[in-house]
Every structure is written in structure tokens, then in C-alpha cells.
PDB file of C-alpha atoms in Angstrom:
ATOM      1  CA  UNK A   1      28.959 -15.803   1.273  1.00 92.00           C
ATOM      2  CA  UNK A   2      29.741 -14.881   4.883  1.00 93.00           C
ATOM      3  CA  UNK A   3      33.201 -13.583   5.769  1.00 95.00           C
ATOM      4  CA  UNK A   4      34.407 -13.369   9.355  1.00 95.00           C
ATOM      5  CA  UNK A   5      36.716 -10.459  10.180  1.00 95.00           C
ATOM      6  CA  UNK A   6      38.556 -10.444  13.500  1.00 91.00           C
ATOM      7  CA  UNK A   7      39.380  -7.250  15.354  1.00 90.00           C
ATOM      8  CA  UNK A   8      42.218  -7.588  17.839  1.00 83.00           C
ATOM      9  CA  UNK A   9      41.098  -4.708  20.062  1.00 82.00           C
ATOM     10  CA  UNK A  10      37.690  -3.361  18.974  1.00 81.00           C
ATOM     11  CA  UNK A  11      39.095   0.141  18.608  1.00 82.00           C
ATOM     12  CA  UNK A  12      37.944   2.383  15.804  1.00 82.00           C
ATOM     13  CA  UNK A  13      40.442   5.240  16.210  1.00 81.00           C
ATOM     14  CA  UNK A  14      43.543   3.211  15.398  1.00 79.00           C
ATOM     15  CA  UNK A  15      44.803   2.340  11.960  1.00 87.00           C
ATOM     16  CA  UNK A  16      43.697  -1.300  12.132  1.00 88.00           C
ATOM     17  CA  UNK A  17      40.106  -0.427  13.044  1.00 88.00           C
ATOM     18  CA  UNK A  18      39.824   2.169  10.309  1.00 91.00           C
ATOM     19  CA  UNK A  19      41.360  -0.201   7.761  1.00 93.00           C
ATOM     20  CA  UNK A  20      38.883  -2.898   8.782  1.00 93.00           C
ATOM     21  CA  UNK A  21      35.947  -0.542   8.304  1.00 93.00           C
ATOM     22  CA  UNK A  22      37.342   0.624   4.974  1.00 94.00           C
ATOM     23  CA  UNK A  23      37.706  -2.962   3.790  1.00 94.00           C
ATOM     24  CA  UNK A  24      34.161  -3.827   4.851  1.00 94.00           C
ATOM     25  CA  UNK A  25      32.825  -0.663   3.189  1.00 93.00           C
ATOM     26  CA  UNK A  26      34.580  -1.631  -0.053  1.00 93.00           C
ATOM     27  CA  UNK A  27      32.704  -4.943  -0.038  1.00 91.00           C
ATOM     28  CA  UNK A  28      29.295  -3.222  -0.239  1.00 84.00           C
ATOM     29  CA  UNK A  29      29.382  -3.454  -4.017  1.00 86.00           C
ATOM     30  CA  UNK A  30      29.388  -7.258  -3.762  1.00 87.00           C
ATOM     31  CA  UNK A  31      25.854  -8.066  -2.695  1.00 84.00           C
ATOM     32  CA  UNK A  32      26.620 -11.754  -2.131  1.00 92.00           C
ATOM     33  CA  UNK A  33      29.167 -11.014   0.639  1.00 92.00           C
ATOM     34  CA  UNK A  34      27.947 -10.708   4.219  1.00 94.00           C
ATOM     35  CA  UNK A  35      30.651  -9.464   6.613  1.00 95.00           C
ATOM     36  CA  UNK A  36      30.602 -10.495  10.276  1.00 95.00           C
ATOM     37  CA  UNK A  37      33.094  -9.039  12.750  1.00 95.00           C
ATOM     38  CA  UNK A  38      34.468 -10.824  15.801  1.00 93.00           C
ATOM     39  CA  UNK A  39      35.220  -8.368  18.611  1.00 90.00           C
ATOM     40  CA  UNK A  40      36.694  -8.717  22.071  1.00 87.00           C
ATOM     41  CA  UNK A  41      34.292  -8.104  24.965  1.00 83.00           C
ATOM     42  CA  UNK A  42      35.769  -4.677  25.642  1.00 79.00           C
ATOM     43  CA  UNK A  43      34.470  -2.318  22.972  1.00 75.00           C
ATOM     44  CA  UNK A  44      36.481   0.760  22.045  1.00 77.00           C
ATOM     45  CA  UNK A  45      34.049   2.287  19.555  1.00 85.00           C
ATOM     46  CA  UNK A  46      33.936  -0.241  16.743  1.00 91.00           C
ATOM     47  CA  UNK A  47      30.465  -1.532  17.681  1.00 92.00           C
ATOM     48  CA  UNK A  48      28.928   1.884  17.092  1.00 92.00           C
ATOM     49  CA  UNK A  49      30.456   2.053  13.616  1.00 92.00           C
ATOM     50  CA  UNK A  50      29.331  -1.480  12.769  1.00 94.00           C
ATOM     51  CA  UNK A  51      25.785  -0.766  13.926  1.00 94.00           C
ATOM     52  CA  UNK A  52      25.695   2.410  11.783  1.00 94.00           C
ATOM     53  CA  UNK A  53      26.587   0.216   8.804  1.00 93.00           C
ATOM     54  CA  UNK A  54      24.132  -2.538   9.816  1.00 94.00           C
ATOM     55  CA  UNK A  55      26.968  -5.080  10.042  1.00 94.00           C
ATOM     56  CA  UNK A  56      26.614  -8.138  12.233  1.00 95.00           C
ATOM     57  CA  UNK A  57      29.169  -8.672  14.970  1.00 94.00           C
ATOM     58  CA  UNK A  58      29.965 -11.194  17.675  1.00 93.00           C
ATOM     59  CA  UNK A  59      31.518 -10.211  20.982  1.00 91.00           C
ATOM     60  CA  UNK A  60      33.657 -12.842  22.652  1.00 88.00           C
ATOM     61  CA  UNK A  61      36.173 -12.820  25.484  1.00 82.00           C
ATOM     62  CA  UNK A  62      39.637 -13.034  23.971  1.00 77.00           C
ATOM     63  CA  UNK A  63      42.839 -11.093  24.273  1.00 73.00           C
ATOM     64  CA  UNK A  64      45.671 -10.084  22.044  1.00 68.00           C
ATOM     65  CA  UNK A  65      48.093 -13.037  21.838  1.00 67.00           C
ATOM     66  CA  UNK A  66      51.173 -10.949  21.185  1.00 68.00           C
ATOM     67  CA  UNK A  67      54.040 -10.676  23.647  1.00 67.00           C
ATOM     68  CA  UNK A  68      56.555  -7.879  24.027  1.00 71.00           C
ATOM     69  CA  UNK A  69      59.912  -8.927  25.458  1.00 74.00           C
ATOM     70  CA  UNK A  70      60.897  -6.708  28.388  1.00 74.00           C
ATOM     71  CA  UNK A  71      64.280  -5.927  29.877  1.00 80.00           C
ATOM     72  CA  UNK A  72      63.221  -7.424  33.186  1.00 80.00           C
ATOM     73  CA  UNK A  73      63.214 -11.235  33.499  1.00 84.00           C
ATOM     74  CA  UNK A  74      60.571 -11.012  36.222  1.00 85.00           C
ATOM     75  CA  UNK A  75      58.232  -9.075  33.916  1.00 83.00           C
ATOM     76  CA  UNK A  76      58.880 -11.590  31.134  1.00 84.00           C
ATOM     77  CA  UNK A  77      57.996 -14.546  33.352  1.00 88.00           C
ATOM     78  CA  UNK A  78      54.853 -12.766  34.526  1.00 88.00           C
ATOM     79  CA  UNK A  79      53.836 -11.854  30.949  1.00 85.00           C
ATOM     80  CA  UNK A  80      54.489 -15.385  29.651  1.00 86.00           C
ATOM     81  CA  UNK A  81      52.404 -16.839  32.477  1.00 88.00           C
ATOM     82  CA  UNK A  82      49.581 -14.399  31.752  1.00 86.00           C
ATOM     83  CA  UNK A  83      49.753 -15.164  28.028  1.00 86.00           C
ATOM     84  CA  UNK A  84      49.692 -18.917  28.731  1.00 88.00           C
ATOM     85  CA  UNK A  85      46.652 -18.466  30.988  1.00 88.00           C
ATOM     86  CA  UNK A  86      44.736 -16.555  28.290  1.00 85.00           C
ATOM     87  CA  UNK A  87      45.628 -19.107  25.615  1.00 85.00           C
ATOM     88  CA  UNK A  88      44.380 -21.993  27.781  1.00 88.00           C
ATOM     89  CA  UNK A  89      41.243 -20.015  28.595  1.00 86.00           C
ATOM     90  CA  UNK A  90      40.599 -19.391  24.898  1.00 84.00           C
ATOM     91  CA  UNK A  91      41.080 -23.061  24.031  1.00 86.00           C
ATOM     92  CA  UNK A  92      38.605 -24.052  26.740  1.00 87.00           C
ATOM     93  CA  UNK A  93      36.006 -21.612  25.385  1.00 85.00           C
ATOM     94  CA  UNK A  94      36.577 -22.236  21.679  1.00 85.00           C
ATOM     95  CA  UNK A  95      33.434 -24.402  21.366  1.00 87.00           C
ATOM     96  CA  UNK A  96      31.309 -21.488  22.586  1.00 86.00           C
ATOM     97  CA  UNK A  97      32.851 -19.288  19.926  1.00 85.00           C
ATOM     98  CA  UNK A  98      32.254 -21.888  17.208  1.00 87.00           C
ATOM     99  CA  UNK A  99      28.570 -22.087  18.187  1.00 87.00           C
ATOM    100  CA  UNK A 100      28.250 -18.277  18.011  1.00 84.00           C
ATOM    101  CA  UNK A 101      29.866 -18.154  14.601  1.00 83.00           C
TER     102      UNK A 101
END
């Protein structure tokens, strides 16, 4: 069985990256599970760790879809517009991602 894991930033030094690697390592005992990791285009060290473990990965252009509310209304409008742009971009490219998976 193949399981797709999604990394939001591709970083290995943070808690999420280390937890992801720990989870994947714990699955080694189950020989019928094949992990695959989806990474953003910008790699922050996770690819090296995945290659050391001989784990398949897919790099794709996506961004973190979270939004932090700022004190400035101008910054909020700018950040909402940027977030909207990236969401539309991702929806346009979703078929490419499906083919890669």
C-alpha cells in the first residue's frame, strides 16, 4: 500500500520535518507500506534525508495556505491577495500533481 505524506515546507530541522521522518521510519516494520512524500519545490534539507532512507518523493510547486492576521489592514489585503493567487495557481496545476502522484 502506498501512503502519501505532505510536507508543508520541506524543512528537516523543524519539529514537523523530524516528526514526519520519525513516522516514516516507524513504518519500516510494515513491509507492505510504501511511503511517498510530497515536497514543495524549495527544499530545506528533507530531500537529503529521504534519499538516505531510499524513500520516494515528489517535488511540486505549492505554498503554505495559512494566513496570519496582521495589525495593518494594508498588509492583510496584500496577504489575502497573495494567498488567493497561490490557491488559484494550485487549482490550475492540480492535474499535473495528480499525474505525478
